[in-house]
CSV table of C-alpha atoms in Angstrom, one decimal:
chain,number,residue,atom,x,y,z
A,1,MET,CA,-24.0,42.6,35.4
A,2,ILE,CA,-25.6,44.7,38.4
A,3,VAL,CA,-29.1,43.6,38.0
A,4,PHE,CA,-27.8,39.6,37.9
A,5,ALA,CA,-25.4,40.8,40.9
A,6,ILE,CA,-28.4,41.7,42.5
A,7,GLY,CA,-31.1,39.8,42.2
A,8,LEU,CA,-29.4,36.1,41.5
A,9,PRO,CA,-29.0,35.3,45.1
A,10,GLN,CA,-33.2,37.0,46.1
A,11,ILE,CA,-33.9,33.8,43.9
A,12,GLY,CA,-31.9,31.1,45.0
A,13,LEU,CA,-35.1,28.7,45.9
A,14,ILE,CA,-35.8,29.0,43.2
A,15,ALA,CA,-32.6,28.3,41.4
A,16,GLY,CA,-32.1,24.9,44.1
A,17,LEU,CA,-35.4,23.7,43.5
A,18,ALA,CA,-34.5,23.6,39.4
A,19,GLY,CA,-31.0,22.0,40.2
A,20,VAL,CA,-28.7,24.9,40.1
A,21,ASP,CA,-25.9,24.6,43.1
A,22,SER,CA,-25.5,27.3,45.2
A,23,GLY,CA,-21.5,28.1,44.4
A,24,MET,CA,-22.6,27.9,41.4
A,25,LEU,CA,-25.0,30.2,41.8
A,26,THR,CA,-22.1,32.7,43.5
A,27,LEU,CA,-19.9,31.7,41.4
A,28,LEU,CA,-22.1,33.3,38.1
A,29,VAL,CA,-22.5,37.0,40.8
A,30,THR,CA,-19.4,37.2,41.5
A,31,LEU,CA,-18.6,37.2,38.1
A,32,CYS,CA,-21.8,39.4,37.3
A,33,ALA,CA,-20.6,42.1,40.2
A,34,LEU,CA,-16.8,42.1,38.4
A,35,ILE,CA,-18.4,42.3,35.3
A,36,ALA,CA,-19.6,44.9,36.1
A,37,ALA,CA,-16.8,47.1,38.1
A,38,LEU,CA,-14.8,46.2,35.7
A,39,ILE,CA,-17.0,48.3,32.7
A,40,GLY,CA,-17.5,51.1,35.9
A,41,MET,CA,-14.1,51.4,35.8
A,42,THR,CA,-13.9,52.1,32.2
A,43,ARG,CA,-15.9,54.7,32.7
A,44,GLY,CA,-14.4,56.7,35.0
A,45,ILE,CA,-14.0,56.8,37.9
A,46,PRO,CA,-15.1,60.3,40.0
A,47,ARG,CA,-13.4,62.6,40.8
A,48,VAL,CA,-12.4,62.3,44.5
A,49,GLY,CA,-10.2,63.8,47.1
A,50,GLY,CA,-7.2,63.8,48.8
A,51,GLY,CA,-8.8,62.0,51.7
A,52,ALA,CA,-10.8,59.5,50.2
A,53,VAL,CA,-7.1,59.1,48.4
A,54,LEU,CA,-5.9,58.1,50.9
A,55,ALA,CA,-8.2,56.6,52.6
A,56,TRP,CA,-8.7,54.1,49.9
A,57,VAL,CA,-4.2,53.1,50.4
A,58,ALA,CA,-5.0,53.1,53.9
A,59,ALA,CA,-7.8,50.3,53.6
A,60,THR,CA,-6.3,48.7,50.3
A,61,LEU,CA,-3.0,48.0,52.5
A,62,ILE,CA,-4.6,46.2,56.0
A,63,ILE,CA,-6.4,44.3,53.2
A,64,MET,CA,-3.4,43.1,51.6
A,65,LEU,CA,-2.2,42.5,55.1
A,66,GLY,CA,-4.8,40.6,56.0
A,67,LEU,CA,-4.6,38.4,53.1
A,68,ILE,CA,-1.3,37.6,54.5
A,69,VAL,CA,-2.5,36.6,57.8
A,70,GLY,CA,-5.0,34.9,56.1
A,71,LEU,CA,-3.1,32.5,54.1
A,72,ALA,CA,-0.3,31.7,56.6
A,73,ASN,CA,-3.0,30.8,59.1
A,74,LEU,CA,-6.6,29.2,57.2
A,75,PRO,CA,-7.2,27.5,54.2
A,76,THR,CA,-6.6,29.0,50.9
A,77,LEU,CA,-10.4,28.8,49.4
A,78,GLN,CA,-11.3,29.9,52.8
A,79,VAL,CA,-9.9,33.3,52.2
A,80,MET,CA,-10.1,33.8,48.6
A,81,GLN,CA,-14.1,33.4,50.2
A,82,GLY,CA,-13.8,36.4,52.6
A,83,LEU,CA,-12.1,38.3,49.4
A,84,ARG,CA,-14.6,38.0,47.7
A,85,ILE,CA,-17.4,38.2,50.3
A,86,LEU,CA,-15.5,41.8,51.5
A,87,ALA,CA,-15.1,42.6,47.8
A,88,LEU,CA,-18.6,42.3,46.9
A,89,PRO,CA,-20.3,44.7,47.7
A,90,LEU,CA,-18.1,46.9,46.3
A,91,LEU,CA,-17.8,45.8,42.9
A,92,ILE,CA,-22.0,46.6,42.9
A,93,GLY,CA,-21.7,50.2,44.1
A,94,ILE,CA,-17.9,50.8,41.2
A,95,GLY,CA,-20.1,49.8,38.8
A,96,GLY,CA,-22.9,52.4,39.1
A,97,PHE,CA,-20.0,54.8,37.3
A,98,ALA,CA,-21.7,53.9,34.4
A,99,LEU,CA,-24.7,54.3,35.4
A,100,ALA,CA,-27.2,57.6,35.0
A,101,GLU,CA,-30.3,57.9,37.4
A,102,SER,CA,-32.8,56.4,34.4
A,103,ASP,CA,-31.4,53.5,34.7
A,104,LEU,CA,-31.5,53.4,38.2
A,105,ARG,CA,-34.9,53.5,37.4
A,106,ILE,CA,-35.1,50.5,35.2
A,107,VAL,CA,-33.0,48.9,37.4
A,108,MET,CA,-35.4,49.5,40.1
A,109,ARG,CA,-38.3,48.5,37.9
A,110,VAL,CA,-36.7,45.1,37.3
A,111,LEU,CA,-36.1,44.5,40.7
A,112,SER,CA,-39.3,45.8,42.5
A,113,LEU,CA,-40.5,42.2,39.9
A,114,VAL,CA,-38.6,39.8,42.9
A,115,ILE,CA,-39.7,41.9,45.7
A,116,VAL,CA,-43.6,41.4,44.3
A,117,GLY,CA,-42.6,37.3,43.8
A,118,SER,CA,-40.8,37.4,46.6
A,119,ALA,CA,-44.2,38.9,48.6
A,120,ILE,CA,-46.7,36.0,46.4
A,121,ALA,CA,-43.5,33.2,47.8
A,122,ALA,CA,-43.3,34.0,51.4
A,123,THR,CA,-47.4,34.5,51.8
A,124,ILE,CA,-47.5,31.1,50.2
A,125,GLU,CA,-45.1,29.4,52.0
A,126,VAL,CA,-46.7,30.8,55.3
A,127,SER,CA,-49.8,30.1,54.5
A,128,ARG,CA,-48.8,26.3,53.9
A,129,GLY,CA,-46.7,26.2,56.9
A,130,VAL,CA,-43.0,24.1,58.3
A,131,ASP,CA,-43.9,21.1,57.4
A,132,TYR,CA,-44.9,21.7,53.5
A,133,LEU,CA,-42.2,23.4,52.8
A,134,ILE,CA,-39.8,20.2,54.2
A,135,ASP,CA,-42.0,17.6,52.3
A,136,ALA,CA,-41.0,20.1,49.5
A,137,GLY,CA,-37.4,19.7,49.4
A,138,LEU,CA,-36.6,22.4,51.6
A,139,THR,CA,-33.9,21.7,55.1
A,140,TYR,CA,-35.3,23.0,57.8
A,141,GLY,CA,-33.0,25.4,60.0
A,142,THR,CA,-31.5,26.3,56.9
A,143,THR,CA,-34.1,27.7,54.5
A,144,VAL,CA,-36.5,26.5,56.7
A,145,ARG,CA,-36.7,28.3,59.9
A,146,THR,CA,-38.9,29.4,63.3
A,147,TYR,CA,-39.5,32.8,64.8
A,148,GLU,CA,-39.4,30.8,68.9
A,149,GLY,CA,-40.5,27.4,67.5
A,150,GLU,CA,-43.1,28.8,66.3
A,151,THR,CA,-43.4,31.4,63.1
A,152,LEU,CA,-42.0,30.7,60.5
A,153,ARG,CA,-40.1,33.2,59.0
A,154,ALA,CA,-40.8,32.6,55.1
A,155,PRO,CA,-37.6,32.7,52.4
A,156,GLY,CA,-40.2,34.6,49.0
A,157,LEU,CA,-38.1,33.4,46.7
A,158,ALA,CA,-34.8,33.6,48.1
A,159,LEU,CA,-32.5,31.2,50.2
A,160,THR,CA,-33.0,31.7,53.6
A,161,ASN,CA,-35.1,34.3,55.3
A,162,TYR,CA,-32.6,36.8,56.3
A,163,ASP,CA,-31.4,37.2,52.5
A,164,LEU,CA,-34.9,38.6,52.1
A,165,GLY,CA,-35.4,40.4,54.6
A,166,SER,CA,-32.4,42.3,54.7
A,167,PHE,CA,-33.2,43.2,51.2
A,168,ALA,CA,-36.2,43.6,51.7
A,169,GLY,CA,-35.6,46.8,53.7
A,170,VAL,CA,-32.5,48.7,52.1
A,171,PHE,CA,-35.3,47.9,48.4
A,172,THR,CA,-38.2,49.6,51.0
A,173,ALA,CA,-35.9,52.5,51.7
A,174,LEU,CA,-34.9,53.2,48.9
A,175,CYS,CA,-38.4,53.2,47.3
A,176,LEU,CA,-39.9,55.5,50.1
A,177,LEU,CA,-37.0,58.0,49.9
A,178,TRP,CA,-36.2,57.7,46.0
A,179,TRP,CA,-38.1,55.8,43.7
A,180,ILE,CA,-41.4,57.2,44.0
A,181,ARG,CA,-40.3,61.2,44.3
A,182,ASN,CA,-37.5,59.8,41.2
A,183,GLU,CA,-40.7,57.5,39.0
A,184,GLN,CA,-40.8,59.7,35.7
A,185,SER,CA,-45.1,58.3,34.5
A,186,LYS,CA,-47.7,58.6,37.2
A,187,LEU,CA,-48.5,54.8,36.5
A,188,GLY,CA,-44.6,54.3,37.0
A,189,ARG,CA,-44.4,55.5,40.4
A,190,VAL,CA,-48.5,53.7,41.4
A,191,TRP,CA,-46.2,50.7,40.7
A,192,ALA,CA,-43.2,52.2,43.2
A,193,VAL,CA,-45.7,52.7,46.2
A,194,PHE,CA,-47.3,49.0,45.6
A,195,ALA,CA,-43.1,47.6,45.0
A,196,SER,CA,-42.8,49.0,48.6
A,197,ALA,CA,-45.8,48.0,49.9
A,198,ALA,CA,-44.9,44.1,49.0
A,199,GLY,CA,-40.9,44.8,50.3
A,200,ILE,CA,-42.4,45.3,53.6
A,201,ALA,CA,-44.7,42.6,53.6
A,202,CYS,CA,-41.3,40.4,52.7
A,203,LEU,CA,-40.2,42.1,56.3
A,204,PHE,CA,-42.8,40.7,58.2
A,205,LEU,CA,-43.2,37.5,56.1
A,206,SER,CA,-39.3,36.8,57.2
A,207,VAL,CA,-40.0,38.0,60.6
A,208,TYR,CA,-35.9,39.4,59.9
A,209,ARG,CA,-36.2,42.4,62.5
A,210,THR,CA,-32.9,43.5,61.8
A,211,GLY,CA,-34.3,44.8,58.1
A,212,LEU,CA,-37.0,46.6,60.4
A,213,ILE,CA,-34.5,48.5,62.4
A,214,LEU,CA,-32.7,49.4,58.7
A,215,LEU,CA,-35.8,50.9,57.3
A,216,VAL,CA,-37.2,52.4,60.6
A,217,VAL,CA,-32.9,53.9,60.9
A,218,ALA,CA,-33.2,55.5,57.5
A,219,LEU,CA,-37.3,57.2,57.9
A,220,ALA,CA,-35.7,58.5,60.8
A,221,LEU,CA,-33.5,60.4,59.5
A,222,ALA,CA,-35.4,61.6,56.8
A,223,LEU,CA,-37.6,62.2,59.6
A,224,ILE,CA,-35.1,65.1,61.3
A,225,ALA,CA,-34.1,66.4,57.7
A,226,MET,CA,-37.6,67.3,56.6
A,227,LEU,CA,-38.6,68.9,59.6
A,228,TYR,CA,-37.9,72.2,59.4
A,229,LYS,CA,-38.2,71.8,55.2
A,230,ARG,CA,-41.7,70.0,55.0
A,231,PRO,CA,-42.8,69.9,58.7
A,232,ALA,CA,-46.2,68.3,57.0
A,233,LEU,CA,-43.7,65.4,55.0
A,234,ALA,CA,-41.8,64.8,58.4
A,235,ILE,CA,-45.3,64.2,60.5
A,236,LEU,CA,-46.2,61.5,58.3
A,237,ALA,CA,-43.3,59.9,57.9
A,238,GLY,CA,-43.5,60.0,62.0
A,239,ALA,CA,-47.0,58.6,61.7
A,240,GLY,CA,-45.1,55.6,59.7
A,241,ILE,CA,-42.3,55.0,62.1
A,242,LEU,CA,-44.7,54.9,65.0
A,243,GLY,CA,-47.5,52.6,62.9
A,244,ILE,CA,-44.4,50.4,62.5
A,245,TYR,CA,-42.8,49.9,65.8
A,246,GLN,CA,-46.4,49.2,67.4
A,247,LEU,CA,-46.6,47.1,64.6
A,248,VAL,CA,-43.3,44.6,65.7
A,249,GLY,CA,-45.0,44.6,69.1
A,250,ARG,CA,-48.1,43.4,68.1
A,251,LEU,CA,-46.7,40.7,66.3
A,252,GLY,CA,-44.3,39.8,69.1
A,253,PHE,CA,-41.4,40.5,67.2
A,254,ASP,CA,-40.2,43.1,69.5
A,255,ASN,CA,-38.2,40.2,72.0
A,256,ALA,CA,-34.6,41.0,72.8
A,257,GLU,CA,-33.2,37.6,74.0
A,258,SER,CA,-32.2,37.6,70.8
A,259,LEU,CA,-29.7,40.7,71.6
A,260,THR,CA,-29.4,39.6,75.5
A,261,SER,CA,-27.4,36.5,73.7
A,262,ARG,CA,-25.6,38.4,71.0
A,263,GLN,CA,-24.3,39.9,74.2
A,264,GLU,CA,-23.0,38.0,75.5
A,265,THR,CA,-21.6,36.5,72.2
A,266,TRP,CA,-19.8,39.8,71.5
A,267,GLY,CA,-18.3,39.8,74.9
A,268,GLN,CA,-16.2,36.5,74.5
A,269,LEU,CA,-15.6,36.7,70.9
A,270,LEU,CA,-14.1,40.2,72.8
A,271,GLU,CA,-11.9,38.2,75.3
A,272,ALA,CA,-10.5,35.6,72.6
A,273,ASP,CA,-6.9,36.5,72.1
A,274,SER,CA,-7.0,36.8,68.0
A,275,GLY,CA,-3.4,38.4,67.5
A,276,PHE,CA,-2.2,42.1,66.5
A,277,PHE,CA,-2.9,41.1,62.9
A,278,GLY,CA,-6.1,39.1,63.9
A,279,SER,CA,-6.7,36.1,62.3
A,280,GLY,CA,-7.0,37.0,59.1
A,281,ILE,CA,-9.7,37.6,56.3
A,282,GLY,CA,-12.1,35.0,56.7
A,283,ALA,CA,-11.3,34.3,59.9
A,284,ALA,CA,-15.6,35.1,60.9
A,285,GLY,CA,-18.4,35.2,59.2
A,286,ALA,CA,-19.8,33.5,56.7
A,287,ALA,CA,-16.0,32.0,54.7
A,288,SER,CA,-15.4,30.0,58.1
A,289,GLY,CA,-19.3,28.6,57.5
A,290,GLY,CA,-17.9,26.1,54.3
A,291,THR,CA,-17.4,23.2,53.9
A,292,ALA,CA,-12.7,23.5,53.0
A,293,SER,CA,-12.9,25.9,56.7
A,294,VAL,CA,-11.8,24.7,60.1
A,295,ALA,CA,-14.4,26.8,62.1
A,296,ARG,CA,-17.6,28.9,61.5
A,297,ILE,CA,-17.5,32.0,63.8
A,298,VAL,CA,-20.6,33.6,64.3
A,299,THR,CA,-19.9,37.5,64.9
A,300,ASP,CA,-23.1,38.9,64.9
A,301,ASN,CA,-21.8,41.7,64.7
A,302,TYR,CA,-19.4,43.4,61.5
A,303,PHE,CA,-17.9,45.7,63.2
A,304,LEU,CA,-16.5,42.5,65.1
A,305,SER,CA,-16.0,40.1,62.4
A,306,ILE,CA,-13.3,43.5,61.5
A,307,TRP,CA,-11.5,43.1,64.8
A,308,VAL,CA,-11.3,39.5,64.1
A,309,GLN,CA,-10.1,39.0,60.6
A,310,PHE,CA,-8.3,42.6,60.7
A,311,GLY,CA,-6.4,42.7,64.9
A,312,VAL,CA,-6.2,46.3,65.6
A,313,PRO,CA,-5.5,47.6,62.0
A,314,GLY,CA,-9.6,46.5,61.4
A,315,LEU,CA,-9.4,49.0,63.9
A,316,VAL,CA,-8.6,51.9,61.4
A,317,LEU,CA,-10.7,49.9,58.6
A,318,ILE,CA,-13.7,50.6,61.5
A,319,LEU,CA,-13.2,53.7,60.9
A,320,LEU,CA,-12.9,54.7,57.7
A,321,LEU,CA,-16.6,53.2,57.2
A,322,LEU,CA,-17.7,55.8,60.4
A,323,ILE,CA,-16.4,58.5,58.8
A,324,TRP,CA,-17.7,57.5,55.5
A,325,GLY,CA,-20.6,57.2,57.2
A,326,VAL,CA,-20.9,60.6,58.3
A,327,ASN,CA,-20.2,61.8,55.4
A,328,VAL,CA,-23.0,60.2,53.9
A,329,ALA,CA,-25.1,61.5,56.1
A,330,TRP,CA,-23.6,64.8,55.7
A,331,ARG,CA,-23.6,64.6,51.9
A,332,SER,CA,-27.3,62.6,52.3
A,333,LEU,CA,-29.1,65.6,54.2
A,334,ARG,CA,-28.6,68.7,52.6
A,335,SER,CA,-31.5,67.9,49.7
A,336,ALA,CA,-34.3,65.2,49.0
A,337,ASP,CA,-32.4,63.9,46.0
A,338,MET,CA,-30.5,62.4,48.4
A,339,TYR,CA,-31.2,60.6,50.8
A,340,CYS,CA,-31.0,57.5,49.6
A,341,GLY,CA,-27.1,57.7,50.9
A,342,LEU,CA,-29.4,57.7,54.3
A,343,VAL,CA,-30.0,54.2,53.4
A,344,PHE,CA,-26.2,53.4,53.6
A,345,CYS,CA,-25.7,54.8,57.2
A,346,ALA,CA,-29.0,52.7,57.9
A,347,ALA,CA,-27.1,49.8,56.2
A,348,LEU,CA,-24.3,50.8,58.8
A,349,VAL,CA,-26.2,50.7,61.5
A,350,ALA,CA,-27.2,47.4,60.8
A,351,CYS,CA,-23.3,45.3,61.2
A,352,LEU,CA,-23.8,46.5,64.7
A,353,PHE,CA,-26.9,43.5,65.0
A,354,VAL,CA,-25.8,41.3,62.0
A,355,GLU,CA,-22.9,40.7,59.6
A,356,PHE,CA,-24.8,42.8,57.1
A,357,TRP,CA,-21.9,44.0,55.0
A,358,GLU,CA,-21.4,40.3,53.6
A,359,TYR,CA,-25.9,40.0,52.4
A,360,SER,CA,-24.6,41.6,48.9
A,361,SER,CA,-27.5,42.1,47.4
A,362,ALA,CA,-28.7,44.4,50.2
A,363,MET,CA,-25.4,46.0,51.3
A,364,GLY,CA,-24.5,46.5,47.3
A,365,PHE,CA,-28.5,47.6,46.2
A,366,ALA,CA,-27.6,50.9,49.0
A,367,LEU,CA,-24.3,51.5,47.5
A,368,LEU,CA,-24.7,51.7,44.0
A,369,VAL,CA,-28.0,54.3,44.1
A,370,TYR,CA,-25.8,56.1,46.2
A,371,SER,CA,-23.3,56.4,44.9
A,372,VAL,CA,-25.0,56.5,41.0
A,373,VAL,CA,-26.9,59.2,42.5
A,374,HIS,CA,-24.2,61.3,44.2
A,375,ARG,CA,-22.5,61.0,41.0
A,376,CYS,CA,-24.9,62.4,38.2
A,377,HIS,CA,-25.6,64.9,41.2
A,378,ARG,CA,-21.5,65.7,41.5
A,379,GLU,CA,-21.7,66.7,38.3
A,380,VAL,CA,-24.5,68.2,37.6
A,381,GLU,CA,-23.2,70.8,39.8
A,382,LEU,CA,-19.5,70.8,38.7
A,383,ARG,CA,-21.0,71.4,35.3
A,384,SER,CA,-23.4,74.4,36.5
A,385,ARG,CA,-20.2,75.8,38.7
A,386,SER,CA,-18.6,75.7,35.0
A,387,LEU,CA,-20.4,77.6,33.1
A,388,ALA,CA,-21.2,80.2,35.8
A,389,ASN,CA,-17.4,80.8,35.6
A,390,THR,CA,-17.5,80.8,31.5
A,391,ASP,CA,-20.5,83.2,31.2
A,392,LYS,CA,-17.7,85.5,34.1
A,393,LEU,CA,-15.0,85.5,32.8
A,394,LYS,CA,-17.1,86.3,29.5
A,395,ILE,CA,-18.8,89.4,31.2
A,396,GLU,CA,-15.4,90.1,32.5
A,397,THR,CA,-13.7,89.8,29.1
A,398,GLU,CA,-16.9,92.4,27.7
A,399,ASN,CA,-16.8,94.9,29.7
A,400,THR,CA,-12.7,95.1,29.1
A,401,THR,CA,-13.2,95.0,25.8
A,402,THR,CA,-16.1,97.5,25.9
A,403,ARG,CA,-14.3,100.2,28.2
A,404,PRO,CA,-13.4,103.4,26.2
A,405,ARG,CA,-9.7,104.2,26.5
A,406,ARG,CA,-8.8,107.2,27.3
A,407,ARG,CA,-7.2,109.6,24.6
A,408,ARG,CA,-3.2,110.2,24.9
A,409,ARG,CA,-2.2,114.0,25.7
């Protein structure tokens, strides 16, 4: 179910050419994620502290409030779509409660086939050009997009270049920071390296700069962690980051014009009056672009999207997200086995430039890997503490029973 929930959006182009309706594909993805979450919860939710429980309760109450405001002001279908988009990455992450790290390696192997297939498809698309894709039945402006009117932004096997680029950024970062290191077989490790190279190819062929930013931020955070423990690897990682930056500049993908236009949009949205409680869930982002929606609002910043939808209470949601990200970064930086959490932190950074949370394949994948690895390491840690306490109690008991008794006078 997890593989389907993450992988189906990444083969949306094949599904569309085969006649599968996009609404049906969305329904299948949602059902798979929901089933995975239900299975994950039956396995058992990991132990969490009181602060985490309060955070979940507060977030749930704010989302319910946004749901009520949305139903009062927006079409019901738009509100339900907004709720689905918000919940989908979380459902995929909760599904990870049912997985072990060995299962996660299987998920990585299966999804690597998708990313390699997209790299091959994207190469063919770039070589054939825009006109060929339009003649094949694709639509300019959606499935066919260009950078500065010239360079094709290849969608690969996905429906759009940003679907491919966001997933490729997360997948490549997870390959470099977790999969290659934790793959058991030598052949599997070689395949992981090849798959990460395919992911980098997808990033450049899709011309999705936010995906590149995500990859660079994740590697930079890992670089900071490695500086004191593994200086040789840190130097290698730094060289790789510098190489990616230089390649982006050489290919002409470092144009900051889109960032300037984003900043103008952000200013207009902040000046607009959304009310104390916002406009309701689904008022901004992908949910606002449906046929039954009132008006499309593109924020190109997920934190700003939360503000538009939830208003002042949404500031609490933003604060909780930031605290969550800092907590994940703190846990991840302490051990190389937990570097996968840095990908989730990098995804939160990407939310500053696009509504990255709404890319369910990418965001859900980052959440999934961290939830599985963190839970498994937490269980090992708790088991070790339990065994240590048992051994300590056993030693104390033995010392008590073997201690010679004093004779009574």
